[in-house]
Tab-separated table of C-alpha atoms in Angstrom:
chain	number	residue	atom	x	y	z
B	1	UNK	CA	5.803	5.548	-5.177
B	2	UNK	CA	4.825	2.177	-6.288
B	3	UNK	CA	7.106	-0.684	-5.914
B	4	UNK	CA	7.430	-2.934	-9.005
B	5	UNK	CA	6.764	-6.401	-8.001
B	6	UNK	CA	7.217	-9.559	-10.497
B	7	UNK	CA	4.607	-12.170	-9.831
B	8	UNK	CA	5.618	-15.840	-10.015
B	9	UNK	CA	3.792	-18.971	-9.441
B	10	UNK	CA	4.483	-20.378	-6.061
B	11	UNK	CA	2.226	-23.407	-6.185
B	12	UNK	CA	4.997	-25.668	-7.417
B	13	UNK	CA	7.388	-24.453	-4.737
B	14	UNK	CA	5.005	-24.943	-1.848
B	15	UNK	CA	3.995	-28.534	-2.963
B	16	UNK	CA	7.768	-29.500	-3.253
B	17	UNK	CA	8.408	-28.123	0.270
B	18	UNK	CA	5.291	-30.000	1.562
B	19	UNK	CA	6.431	-33.168	0.064
B	20	UNK	CA	9.950	-32.864	1.432
B	21	UNK	CA	8.583	-32.017	4.814
B	22	UNK	CA	6.275	-35.231	4.843
B	23	UNK	CA	9.261	-37.370	3.590
B	24	UNK	CA	11.658	-36.083	6.236
B	25	UNK	CA	9.611	-35.955	9.297
B	26	UNK	CA	8.231	-38.527	11.679
B	27	UNK	CA	4.692	-39.546	10.848
B	28	UNK	CA	2.506	-37.600	13.187
B	29	UNK	CA	-0.831	-35.537	13.237
B	30	UNK	CA	-0.189	-31.931	11.877
B	31	UNK	CA	-2.680	-29.376	12.434
B	32	UNK	CA	-2.995	-26.292	10.203
B	33	UNK	CA	-4.808	-23.073	11.295
B	34	UNK	CA	-6.531	-21.094	8.797
B	35	UNK	CA	-6.980	-17.454	9.772
B	36	UNK	CA	-10.262	-15.657	9.575
B	37	UNK	CA	-10.402	-12.394	7.654
B	38	UNK	CA	-11.650	-9.507	9.464
B	39	UNK	CA	-14.588	-8.324	7.237
B	40	UNK	CA	-14.509	-4.701	8.523
B	41	UNK	CA	-18.347	-4.667	9.235
B	42	UNK	CA	-18.200	-4.301	13.052
B	43	UNK	CA	-17.257	-0.910	14.575
B	44	UNK	CA	-13.740	-0.194	15.817
B	45	UNK	CA	-13.285	1.035	19.430
B	46	UNK	CA	-12.044	4.383	18.123
B	47	UNK	CA	-11.258	5.641	21.684
B	48	UNK	CA	-8.803	2.939	21.780
B	49	UNK	CA	-6.821	4.683	18.995
B	50	UNK	CA	-7.501	8.259	19.546
B	51	UNK	CA	-4.532	10.373	20.950
B	52	UNK	CA	-4.276	13.921	21.997
B	53	UNK	CA	-1.287	15.000	19.943
B	54	UNK	CA	-1.337	18.626	20.275
B	55	UNK	CA	1.843	20.213	19.029
B	56	UNK	CA	2.860	17.092	17.232
B	57	UNK	CA	-0.141	17.435	15.024
B	58	UNK	CA	0.736	20.809	13.437
B	59	UNK	CA	1.982	19.997	9.874
B	60	UNK	CA	4.757	17.726	10.359
B	61	UNK	CA	4.695	16.860	6.726
B	62	UNK	CA	5.977	19.184	4.138
B	63	UNK	CA	6.584	19.133	0.347
B	64	UNK	CA	6.042	20.937	-2.932
B	65	UNK	CA	3.144	20.113	-5.333
B	66	UNK	CA	3.751	16.998	-7.237
B	67	UNK	CA	6.989	15.964	-5.426
B	68	UNK	CA	5.680	14.185	-2.260
B	69	UNK	CA	5.166	14.844	1.290
B	70	UNK	CA	8.131	14.419	3.661
B	71	UNK	CA	8.927	14.219	7.300
B	72	UNK	CA	11.997	15.037	9.174
B	73	UNK	CA	13.746	12.008	11.018
B	74	UNK	CA	16.842	11.813	13.214
B	75	UNK	CA	19.185	9.180	12.516
B	76	UNK	CA	22.195	7.657	14.340
B	77	UNK	CA	24.273	8.741	17.386
B	78	UNK	CA	25.138	11.630	17.287
B	79	UNK	CA	21.935	12.353	15.450
B	80	UNK	CA	21.939	13.335	11.810
B	81	UNK	CA	18.995	15.063	10.549
B	82	UNK	CA	17.389	14.122	7.010
B	83	UNK	CA	13.966	14.342	5.264
B	84	UNK	CA	12.242	11.311	4.030
B	85	UNK	CA	9.371	10.808	1.667
B	86	UNK	CA	6.265	9.413	3.263
B	87	UNK	CA	5.440	6.466	1.030
B	88	UNK	CA	2.553	4.042	1.550
B	89	UNK	CA	3.430	2.363	-1.709
B	90	UNK	CA	6.586	0.509	-0.799
B	91	UNK	CA	8.206	-0.854	2.353
B	92	UNK	CA	12.000	-0.056	2.751
B	93	UNK	CA	13.358	2.663	4.870
B	94	UNK	CA	16.191	4.155	2.921
B	95	UNK	CA	18.380	7.392	2.902
B	96	UNK	CA	20.984	8.814	0.761
B	97	UNK	CA	24.454	8.007	1.978
B	98	UNK	CA	26.640	9.399	-0.825
B	99	UNK	CA	26.680	12.783	-2.717
B	100	UNK	CA	24.010	13.412	-5.561
B	101	UNK	CA	23.651	16.714	-7.315
B	102	UNK	CA	19.811	16.596	-6.801
B	103	UNK	CA	20.178	16.714	-2.936
B	104	UNK	CA	21.600	19.113	-0.546
B	105	UNK	CA	22.636	16.674	2.324
B	106	UNK	CA	23.014	13.002	2.842
B	107	UNK	CA	23.758	10.575	5.874
B	108	UNK	CA	27.172	9.598	6.972
B	109	UNK	CA	27.185	6.124	8.346
B	110	UNK	CA	30.709	6.187	9.532
B	111	UNK	CA	29.978	9.185	11.727
B	112	UNK	CA	27.218	7.282	13.688
B	113	UNK	CA	28.457	5.337	16.432
B	114	UNK	CA	25.460	3.069	16.536
B	115	UNK	CA	25.336	2.177	12.716
B	116	UNK	CA	26.269	-1.268	11.518
B	117	UNK	CA	26.135	-2.996	8.235
B	118	UNK	CA	24.451	-6.330	7.462
B	119	UNK	CA	26.457	-7.326	4.503
B	120	UNK	CA	23.352	-7.238	2.273
B	121	UNK	CA	22.838	-5.217	-0.982
B	122	UNK	CA	19.446	-3.859	-1.881
B	123	UNK	CA	18.042	-2.736	-5.249
B	124	UNK	CA	14.640	-1.195	-5.200
B	125	UNK	CA	12.880	-0.394	-8.442
B	126	UNK	CA	9.845	1.847	-8.668
B	127	UNK	CA	7.299	2.701	-11.422
B	128	UNK	CA	9.779	5.534	-12.070
B	129	UNK	CA	13.470	5.483	-10.879
B	130	UNK	CA	15.373	3.071	-8.649
B	131	UNK	CA	18.160	3.077	-6.094
B	132	UNK	CA	20.694	0.638	-4.594
B	133	UNK	CA	23.120	0.267	-1.752
B	134	UNK	CA	24.054	-1.772	1.386
B	135	UNK	CA	21.702	-2.457	4.244
B	136	UNK	CA	22.279	-1.597	7.686
B	137	UNK	CA	20.866	-0.823	10.969
B	138	UNK	CA	20.777	2.085	13.099
B	139	UNK	CA	18.777	4.157	15.617
B	140	UNK	CA	15.866	6.265	14.179
B	141	UNK	CA	13.513	8.824	15.599
B	142	UNK	CA	10.765	10.815	14.136
B	143	UNK	CA	10.667	13.957	16.686
B	144	UNK	CA	7.345	15.391	15.306
B	145	UNK	CA	5.497	12.132	15.356
B	146	UNK	CA	6.937	9.764	18.053
B	147	UNK	CA	9.792	11.005	20.141
B	148	UNK	CA	11.313	7.715	20.916
B	149	UNK	CA	14.210	5.980	19.002
B	150	UNK	CA	13.946	2.506	17.538
B	151	UNK	CA	16.743	0.386	16.036
B	152	UNK	CA	15.567	-0.405	12.477
B	153	UNK	CA	16.808	-1.683	9.132
B	154	UNK	CA	18.085	1.193	6.953
B	155	UNK	CA	19.430	1.061	3.414
B	156	UNK	CA	22.122	3.442	2.482
B	157	UNK	CA	21.460	4.896	-1.171
B	158	UNK	CA	24.736	5.196	-2.865
B	159	UNK	CA	23.464	4.738	-6.438
B	160	UNK	CA	20.162	5.891	-7.988
B	161	UNK	CA	18.567	6.628	-11.208
B	162	UNK	CA	15.654	9.236	-11.586
B	163	UNK	CA	14.824	8.692	-8.010
B	164	UNK	CA	15.629	11.994	-6.174
B	165	UNK	CA	13.898	15.162	-7.340
B	166	UNK	CA	15.618	18.394	-7.853
B	167	UNK	CA	14.359	21.043	-5.117
B	168	UNK	CA	12.105	18.451	-3.371
B	169	UNK	CA	14.047	18.698	-0.234
B	170	UNK	CA	13.930	15.055	0.789
B	171	UNK	CA	16.970	12.772	0.850
B	172	UNK	CA	15.384	9.414	1.485
B	173	UNK	CA	12.188	7.410	1.465
B	174	UNK	CA	10.068	5.988	4.534
B	175	UNK	CA	8.278	2.978	3.160
B	176	UNK	CA	5.147	2.279	5.233
B	177	UNK	CA	3.643	-0.682	3.401
B	178	UNK	CA	4.078	-4.441	4.587
B	179	UNK	CA	7.192	-6.485	4.827
B	180	UNK	CA	5.802	-8.815	1.928
B	181	UNK	CA	7.055	-6.111	-0.568
B	182	UNK	CA	10.244	-5.301	1.134
B	183	UNK	CA	13.569	-5.597	-0.635
B	184	UNK	CA	15.515	-7.858	-1.103
B	185	UNK	CA	12.927	-9.951	0.866
B	186	UNK	CA	10.532	-10.007	3.575
B	187	UNK	CA	13.007	-10.586	6.174
B	188	UNK	CA	13.753	-6.819	6.104
B	189	UNK	CA	11.316	-5.467	8.634
B	190	UNK	CA	9.828	-2.066	7.686
B	191	UNK	CA	10.172	0.792	10.192
B	192	UNK	CA	6.634	0.928	11.200
B	193	UNK	CA	6.497	-2.711	11.835
B	194	UNK	CA	9.721	-2.441	14.057
B	195	UNK	CA	8.228	0.473	15.985
B	196	UNK	CA	4.915	-1.571	16.640
B	197	UNK	CA	7.147	-4.636	17.674
B	198	UNK	CA	9.599	-2.739	19.816
B	199	UNK	CA	7.657	0.000	21.410
B	200	UNK	CA	4.173	-1.418	21.881
B	201	UNK	CA	2.759	1.256	19.498
B	202	UNK	CA	-0.800	0.493	18.167
B	203	UNK	CA	-0.714	-0.822	14.690
B	204	UNK	CA	-2.314	2.188	13.169
B	205	UNK	CA	-1.142	5.517	11.673
B	206	UNK	CA	-3.101	8.162	9.921
B	207	UNK	CA	-2.352	10.788	7.514
B	208	UNK	CA	-3.942	14.216	6.625
B	209	UNK	CA	-2.441	15.581	3.335
B	210	UNK	CA	-3.626	19.129	2.949
B	211	UNK	CA	-2.271	20.280	-0.511
B	212	UNK	CA	-0.906	23.591	-0.986
B	213	UNK	CA	-0.573	25.796	2.256
B	214	UNK	CA	0.533	29.344	2.623
B	215	UNK	CA	2.026	29.697	-0.862
B	216	UNK	CA	1.577	28.037	-4.208
B	217	UNK	CA	4.716	26.219	-3.992
B	218	UNK	CA	4.417	24.445	-0.519
B	219	UNK	CA	2.306	21.637	0.592
B	220	UNK	CA	1.614	20.386	4.205
B	221	UNK	CA	0.053	17.854	6.133
B	222	UNK	CA	0.127	15.620	9.374
B	223	UNK	CA	1.088	12.222	10.033
B	224	UNK	CA	-0.095	10.457	13.427
B	225	UNK	CA	1.745	7.334	14.682
B	226	UNK	CA	-0.101	4.878	16.750
B	227	UNK	CA	-3.446	6.426	16.393
B	228	UNK	CA	-5.862	8.939	15.107
B	229	UNK	CA	-6.430	12.751	15.913
B	230	UNK	CA	-10.213	13.629	16.148
B	231	UNK	CA	-9.033	17.343	15.255
B	232	UNK	CA	-8.005	16.249	11.806
B	233	UNK	CA	-11.319	15.030	10.522
B	234	UNK	CA	-14.993	15.814	10.666
B	235	UNK	CA	-18.116	13.387	10.698
B	236	UNK	CA	-17.710	9.579	10.793
B	237	UNK	CA	-14.701	7.394	9.455
B	238	UNK	CA	-15.795	4.962	6.829
B	239	UNK	CA	-13.768	1.954	6.490
B	240	UNK	CA	-12.556	-0.081	3.332
B	241	UNK	CA	-11.488	-3.626	3.694
B	242	UNK	CA	-7.868	-4.397	2.765
B	243	UNK	CA	-7.802	-7.283	0.219
B	244	UNK	CA	-4.268	-8.368	0.782
B	245	UNK	CA	-1.452	-7.157	3.152
B	246	UNK	CA	1.445	-6.135	1.020
B	247	UNK	CA	0.506	-2.834	-0.458
B	248	UNK	CA	-2.400	-1.139	0.821
B	249	UNK	CA	-4.623	-3.051	-1.507
B	250	UNK	CA	-8.518	-2.130	-1.607
B	251	UNK	CA	-11.126	-2.865	-4.204
B	252	UNK	CA	-12.995	-0.456	-6.481
B	253	UNK	CA	-16.485	-1.295	-7.237
B	254	UNK	CA	-17.546	1.443	-9.804
B	255	UNK	CA	-16.312	4.898	-11.304
B	256	UNK	CA	-18.560	7.628	-12.191
B	257	UNK	CA	-17.965	10.914	-14.024
B	258	UNK	CA	-20.431	13.455	-13.460
B	259	UNK	CA	-23.717	11.560	-13.590
B	260	UNK	CA	-22.473	8.911	-16.192
B	261	UNK	CA	-21.237	5.622	-14.611
B	262	UNK	CA	-18.330	3.941	-16.263
B	263	UNK	CA	-19.936	0.683	-18.285
B	264	UNK	CA	-17.249	-1.592	-17.660
B	265	UNK	CA	-16.682	-4.838	-15.828
B	266	UNK	CA	-15.698	-3.864	-12.210
B	267	UNK	CA	-12.647	-6.385	-12.531
B	268	UNK	CA	-11.219	-3.764	-15.022
B	269	UNK	CA	-10.922	-1.010	-12.532
B	270	UNK	CA	-8.789	-3.359	-10.225
B	271	UNK	CA	-6.345	-4.601	-13.030
B	272	UNK	CA	-3.856	-5.787	-11.667
B	273	UNK	CA	-4.399	-4.196	-8.235
B	274	UNK	CA	-5.829	-1.057	-6.501
B	275	UNK	CA	-3.545	0.643	-3.900
B	276	UNK	CA	-3.596	3.800	-1.848
B	277	UNK	CA	-0.208	5.108	-2.407
B	278	UNK	CA	1.064	8.485	-0.791
B	279	UNK	CA	4.194	8.363	-2.965
B	280	UNK	CA	2.249	8.851	-6.223
B	281	UNK	CA	0.756	12.180	-7.255
B	282	UNK	CA	-2.014	11.294	-9.700
B	283	UNK	CA	-4.969	9.053	-9.777
B	284	UNK	CA	-3.637	6.427	-12.032
B	285	UNK	CA	-5.787	3.988	-13.909
B	286	UNK	CA	-5.346	0.909	-16.107
B	287	UNK	CA	-5.026	2.089	-19.723
B	288	UNK	CA	-8.441	0.650	-20.897
B	289	UNK	CA	-10.173	2.397	-17.871
B	290	UNK	CA	-8.285	5.535	-18.462
B	291	UNK	CA	-9.195	5.790	-22.099
B	292	UNK	CA	-12.980	5.221	-21.169
B	293	UNK	CA	-12.774	7.767	-18.436
B	294	UNK	CA	-11.379	10.519	-20.621
B	295	UNK	CA	-14.171	9.836	-23.213
B	296	UNK	CA	-16.622	10.621	-20.525
B	297	UNK	CA	-14.818	13.776	-19.396
B	298	UNK	CA	-14.689	15.085	-23.135
B	299	UNK	CA	-18.551	14.533	-23.404
B	300	UNK	CA	-19.140	16.612	-20.412
B	301	UNK	CA	-16.627	19.348	-20.322
B	302	UNK	CA	-17.639	22.010	-22.919
B	303	UNK	CA	-15.692	25.184	-22.888
B	304	UNK	CA	-15.409	28.318	-24.946
B	305	UNK	CA	-11.932	27.632	-25.516
B	306	UNK	CA	-10.761	24.405	-27.263
B	307	UNK	CA	-9.224	21.732	-24.959
B	308	UNK	CA	-6.075	20.270	-26.515
B	309	UNK	CA	-5.782	16.525	-26.662
B	310	UNK	CA	-2.458	16.867	-24.794
B	311	UNK	CA	-4.217	18.336	-21.838
B	312	UNK	CA	-6.049	14.922	-21.217
B	313	UNK	CA	-2.836	12.898	-21.426
B	314	UNK	CA	-0.943	15.256	-19.092
B	315	UNK	CA	1.311	16.630	-21.822
B	316	UNK	CA	-0.002	20.201	-21.593
B	317	UNK	CA	-1.665	22.666	-19.166
B	318	UNK	CA	-4.667	24.883	-19.362
B	319	UNK	CA	-4.618	28.524	-17.920
B	320	UNK	CA	-7.396	30.989	-16.972
B	321	UNK	CA	-7.387	34.506	-15.629
B	322	UNK	CA	-7.080	34.105	-11.645
B	323	UNK	CA	-10.513	33.941	-10.226
B	324	UNK	CA	-12.165	32.887	-13.585
B	325	UNK	CA	-11.507	29.128	-13.600
B	326	UNK	CA	-14.479	27.404	-14.800
B	327	UNK	CA	-14.935	24.858	-12.017
B	328	UNK	CA	-18.642	24.308	-12.595
B	329	UNK	CA	-17.797	23.135	-16.104
B	330	UNK	CA	-15.821	20.209	-14.769
B	331	UNK	CA	-17.853	17.219	-13.273
B	332	UNK	CA	-17.391	15.597	-10.113
B	333	UNK	CA	-15.672	12.168	-10.040
B	334	UNK	CA	-17.064	9.424	-7.962
B	335	UNK	CA	-14.969	6.361	-6.831
B	336	UNK	CA	-16.870	3.551	-5.463
B	337	UNK	CA	-14.994	1.324	-2.992
B	338	UNK	CA	-15.732	-1.966	-1.286
B	339	UNK	CA	-16.623	-1.418	2.328
B	340	UNK	CA	-17.177	-4.965	3.562
B	341	UNK	CA	-18.016	-8.212	1.873
B	342	UNK	CA	-21.470	-6.961	1.303
B	343	UNK	CA	-21.379	-3.417	0.906
B	344	UNK	CA	-19.618	-0.270	-0.596
B	345	UNK	CA	-19.239	3.440	-0.354
B	346	UNK	CA	-18.001	6.106	-2.494
B	347	UNK	CA	-15.797	9.178	-2.560
B	348	UNK	CA	-16.930	12.306	-4.094
B	349	UNK	CA	-14.002	14.108	-5.910
B	350	UNK	CA	-14.350	17.765	-6.813
B	351	UNK	CA	-12.673	19.145	-9.849
B	352	UNK	CA	-10.052	21.008	-7.809
B	353	UNK	CA	-8.604	17.746	-6.850
B	354	UNK	CA	-8.100	16.208	-10.093
B	355	UNK	CA	-6.957	19.430	-11.826
B	356	UNK	CA	-3.512	20.076	-10.061
B	357	UNK	CA	-2.588	23.744	-9.990
B	358	UNK	CA	1.013	24.310	-11.482
B	359	UNK	CA	3.287	27.148	-11.991
B	360	UNK	CA	3.621	28.271	-15.764
B	361	UNK	CA	7.354	27.432	-16.924
B	362	UNK	CA	7.581	30.690	-18.866
B	363	UNK	CA	5.477	33.102	-16.659
B	364	UNK	CA	5.303	34.041	-12.948
B	365	UNK	CA	2.355	36.222	-13.592
B	366	UNK	CA	-0.109	36.293	-10.579
B	367	UNK	CA	-2.873	37.158	-13.114
B	368	UNK	CA	-3.229	33.711	-14.513
B	369	UNK	CA	-3.696	30.168	-12.957
B	370	UNK	CA	-2.720	27.041	-14.669
B	371	UNK	CA	-3.742	23.478	-14.275
B	372	UNK	CA	-2.701	19.897	-15.185
B	373	UNK	CA	-5.053	16.929	-15.609
B	374	UNK	CA	-4.088	14.814	-12.554
B	375	UNK	CA	-5.626	11.545	-13.909
B	376	UNK	CA	-3.049	9.410	-15.995
B	377	UNK	CA	-2.775	5.923	-17.420
B	378	UNK	CA	-0.980	3.060	-15.628
B	379	UNK	CA	0.643	-0.203	-16.463
B	380	UNK	CA	0.713	-1.502	-12.893
B	381	UNK	CA	-2.816	-1.117	-11.772
B	382	UNK	CA	-5.031	1.551	-10.286
B	383	UNK	CA	-3.412	3.813	-7.824
B	384	UNK	CA	-5.051	6.408	-5.496
B	385	UNK	CA	-2.463	9.028	-5.203
B	386	UNK	CA	-2.117	12.252	-3.222
B	387	UNK	CA	-4.563	14.204	-5.446
B	388	UNK	CA	-7.311	11.853	-4.161
B	389	UNK	CA	-5.955	11.536	-0.646
B	390	UNK	CA	-5.647	15.178	-0.068
B	391	UNK	CA	-9.555	15.546	0.286
B	392	UNK	CA	-9.504	13.177	3.229
B	393	UNK	CA	-8.150	11.970	6.388
B	394	UNK	CA	-6.962	8.378	6.008
B	395	UNK	CA	-6.531	5.973	8.795
B	396	UNK	CA	-4.445	2.924	7.971
B	397	UNK	CA	-5.798	0.490	10.487
B	398	UNK	CA	-3.479	-2.486	10.006
B	399	UNK	CA	-4.510	-3.919	13.287
B	400	UNK	CA	-8.137	-4.653	11.806
B	401	UNK	CA	-6.893	-4.991	8.069
B	402	UNK	CA	-8.719	-1.826	6.736
B	403	UNK	CA	-8.326	1.759	5.584
B	404	UNK	CA	-10.504	4.647	6.841
B	405	UNK	CA	-11.621	7.665	4.983
B	406	UNK	CA	-13.183	10.736	6.660
B	407	UNK	CA	-13.644	14.400	5.574
B	408	UNK	CA	-10.443	16.307	6.246
B	409	UNK	CA	-10.633	19.500	8.232
B	410	UNK	CA	-7.985	20.975	5.903
B	411	UNK	CA	-9.879	20.497	2.727
B	412	UNK	CA	-9.914	23.527	0.510
B	413	UNK	CA	-13.083	25.576	0.268
B	414	UNK	CA	-12.046	28.531	-1.879
B	415	UNK	CA	-12.317	26.878	-5.343
B	416	UNK	CA	-15.846	27.784	-6.099
B	417	UNK	CA	-16.757	24.123	-6.122
B	418	UNK	CA	-17.988	22.030	-3.215
B	419	UNK	CA	-15.630	20.028	-1.164
B	420	UNK	CA	-14.693	16.362	-1.282
B	421	UNK	CA	-17.093	13.946	0.528
B	422	UNK	CA	-18.083	10.425	1.460
B	423	UNK	CA	-21.418	8.831	0.967
B	424	UNK	CA	-22.579	5.427	2.183
B	425	UNK	CA	-21.999	2.634	2.919
B	426	UNK	CA	-24.678	1.134	0.621
B	427	UNK	CA	-25.615	-2.557	0.046
B	428	UNK	CA	-23.474	-4.133	-2.790
B	429	UNK	CA	-23.693	-7.783	-3.380
B	430	UNK	CA	-20.239	-9.470	-3.176
B	431	UNK	CA	-17.971	-6.785	-3.857
B	432	UNK	CA	-15.175	-8.961	-3.682
B	433	UNK	CA	-16.238	-10.245	-7.210
B	434	UNK	CA	-14.554	-6.892	-8.562
B	435	UNK	CA	-11.194	-8.336	-7.387
B	436	UNK	CA	-8.780	-8.682	-10.114
B	437	UNK	CA	-7.827	-12.519	-10.647
B	438	UNK	CA	-4.644	-12.602	-12.806
B	439	UNK	CA	-4.702	-14.859	-15.984
B	440	UNK	CA	-3.041	-18.097	-16.057
B	441	UNK	CA	0.498	-17.594	-17.451
B	442	UNK	CA	1.240	-19.379	-20.730
B	443	UNK	CA	3.690	-21.875	-19.133
B	444	UNK	CA	1.208	-22.504	-16.146
B	445	UNK	CA	0.078	-25.831	-17.791
B	446	UNK	CA	3.671	-27.062	-17.806
B	447	UNK	CA	3.956	-26.149	-14.221
B	448	UNK	CA	0.653	-27.822	-13.422
B	449	UNK	CA	1.923	-31.146	-15.015
B	450	UNK	CA	5.182	-30.931	-13.042
B	451	UNK	CA	3.132	-30.358	-9.969
B	452	UNK	CA	0.989	-33.271	-10.592
B	453	UNK	CA	4.046	-35.424	-11.281
B	454	UNK	CA	5.652	-34.291	-8.004
B	455	UNK	CA	2.419	-34.964	-6.147
B	456	UNK	CA	2.476	-38.446	-7.729
B	457	UNK	CA	5.820	-39.058	-6.474
B	458	UNK	CA	4.948	-37.980	-2.843
B	459	UNK	CA	2.089	-40.223	-3.103
B	460	UNK	CA	4.162	-43.095	-4.058
B	461	UNK	CA	6.662	-42.283	-1.518
B	462	UNK	CA	3.877	-42.610	1.260
B	463	UNK	CA	2.605	-45.887	0.105
B	464	UNK	CA	5.541	-47.901	1.805
B	465	UNK	CA	4.764	-46.101	5.085
B	466	UNK	CA	1.099	-47.087	4.784
B	467	UNK	CA	2.124	-50.612	3.862
B	468	UNK	CA	4.333	-50.854	7.076
B	469	UNK	CA	1.537	-49.340	9.225
B	470	UNK	CA	-0.779	-52.154	7.846
B	471	UNK	CA	1.555	-54.846	8.545
B	472	UNK	CA	1.984	-53.549	12.174
B	473	UNK	CA	-1.764	-53.592	12.680
B	474	UNK	CA	-2.154	-57.013	11.282
B	475	UNK	CA	0.638	-58.298	13.610
B	476	UNK	CA	-1.012	-56.725	16.730
B	477	UNK	CA	-4.417	-58.492	15.659
B	478	UNK	CA	-2.621	-61.815	15.191
B	479	UNK	CA	-0.950	-61.550	18.652
B	480	UNK	CA	-4.230	-60.965	20.319
B	481	UNK	CA	-5.804	-63.945	18.693
B	482	UNK	CA	-2.931	-66.301	19.362
B	483	UNK	CA	-3.507	-68.780	22.384
B	484	UNK	CA	-2.138	-67.930	25.650
B	485	UNK	CA	1.433	-68.916	26.486
B	486	UNK	CA	2.733	-70.027	29.804
B	487	UNK	CA	5.945	-68.148	29.206
B	488	UNK	CA	6.968	-65.459	31.678
B	489	UNK	CA	6.512	-62.713	28.931
B	490	UNK	CA	3.039	-63.866	28.112
B	491	UNK	CA	1.969	-63.876	31.748
B	492	UNK	CA	3.248	-60.272	32.133
B	493	UNK	CA	1.074	-59.058	29.150
B	494	UNK	CA	-1.810	-61.022	30.583
B	495	UNK	CA	-1.565	-59.428	33.933
B	496	UNK	CA	-1.988	-55.859	32.237
């Protein structure tokens, strides 16, 4: 899921704080350190991260198509077992703590001897749905991924709207993004941050999302905490640099449908951000980009039957006789991603990833298979959801500020089309030029004027200090030039 963030200008607030600091602090030399950003160009010591996680690597993620992947957690003492959605698009850890007609069980805070409330209320809106409730703390364990408990912030969901999904079998959410987008503020430490801080776990986790396994209505995958598992991928891991540590934000440098590249400024692809989000199903694109991409598909997909317009908007499905899906008539999708500050690589997405298999509402016939177009418009930026992630093994290397992509060992190979693939990296001059730069708000000129006024006041406030410093220096110089006195005090200074 993608957390909704409201952006506000912070320049004025920062300027005011700096001014107040200068006016209320003794005048002294203040040194600021500017951190260097890791470019992702050097190789990682993968051996440092690799772990032999045998039984814990066997599909500890479950779910249903289009309803997300969940993992089982143990909460409290005595422990209570709940399933939580694994979400790299938000940061709060929250579980149901009140009855809801869409879930089968929930957490009872009063039954846990280790639970405590913090007195803070939390409200979290997503692109679809929201929840709210009190914030607390308790002991949490993920037995299938890291079998040690950690005391962490935990929100109790007591009210929600369009958040839970009927039949999804998860009762909460495990936000794995950074504390910058945690609610109500960044002082709420996400579960993974707490785990790294308290248990010395390497600051990296990895996901292998396998899509449908066993039956049509079941999905599976694996989450590795503190490292990577070489059994879950083939070939090399190619890394994309993180642009900013809030969501897992990367930068797209291009998009190609079949052999036709999208003729559009690459900044448009990243309006207003591009993130990797396991809590979102579709590959979501800004509306302008989505419209252009659909037109490229229409030009290349020529079938015997008519494709309804509603298919491209996700409002209808298309069905074929089992075994006769025209995979070869649908083009591959290529997503180019910034690799470092001077290069990029691309993901090659076969049709069976962006055409998501669904069950017909009015039929359970095994002779027909139906699909939904899993590329959709977005008002909150580009999102690489699970339909893209399911072709790859992803390494969230937070320690080095990057995300790795590798070919997954569970990628399906029975769809009559080639598997997903990674090509590159290739030289690409200054890929960060494709980053989205938000336009200046309408009231920013007013804020700028106010900022200059405040800066002027700060400057005027410093003038008296400079005047006193000058007077002090002049006085010292005058004392040095004055003829020596025979007083006891003067003799003491002369001796020094």
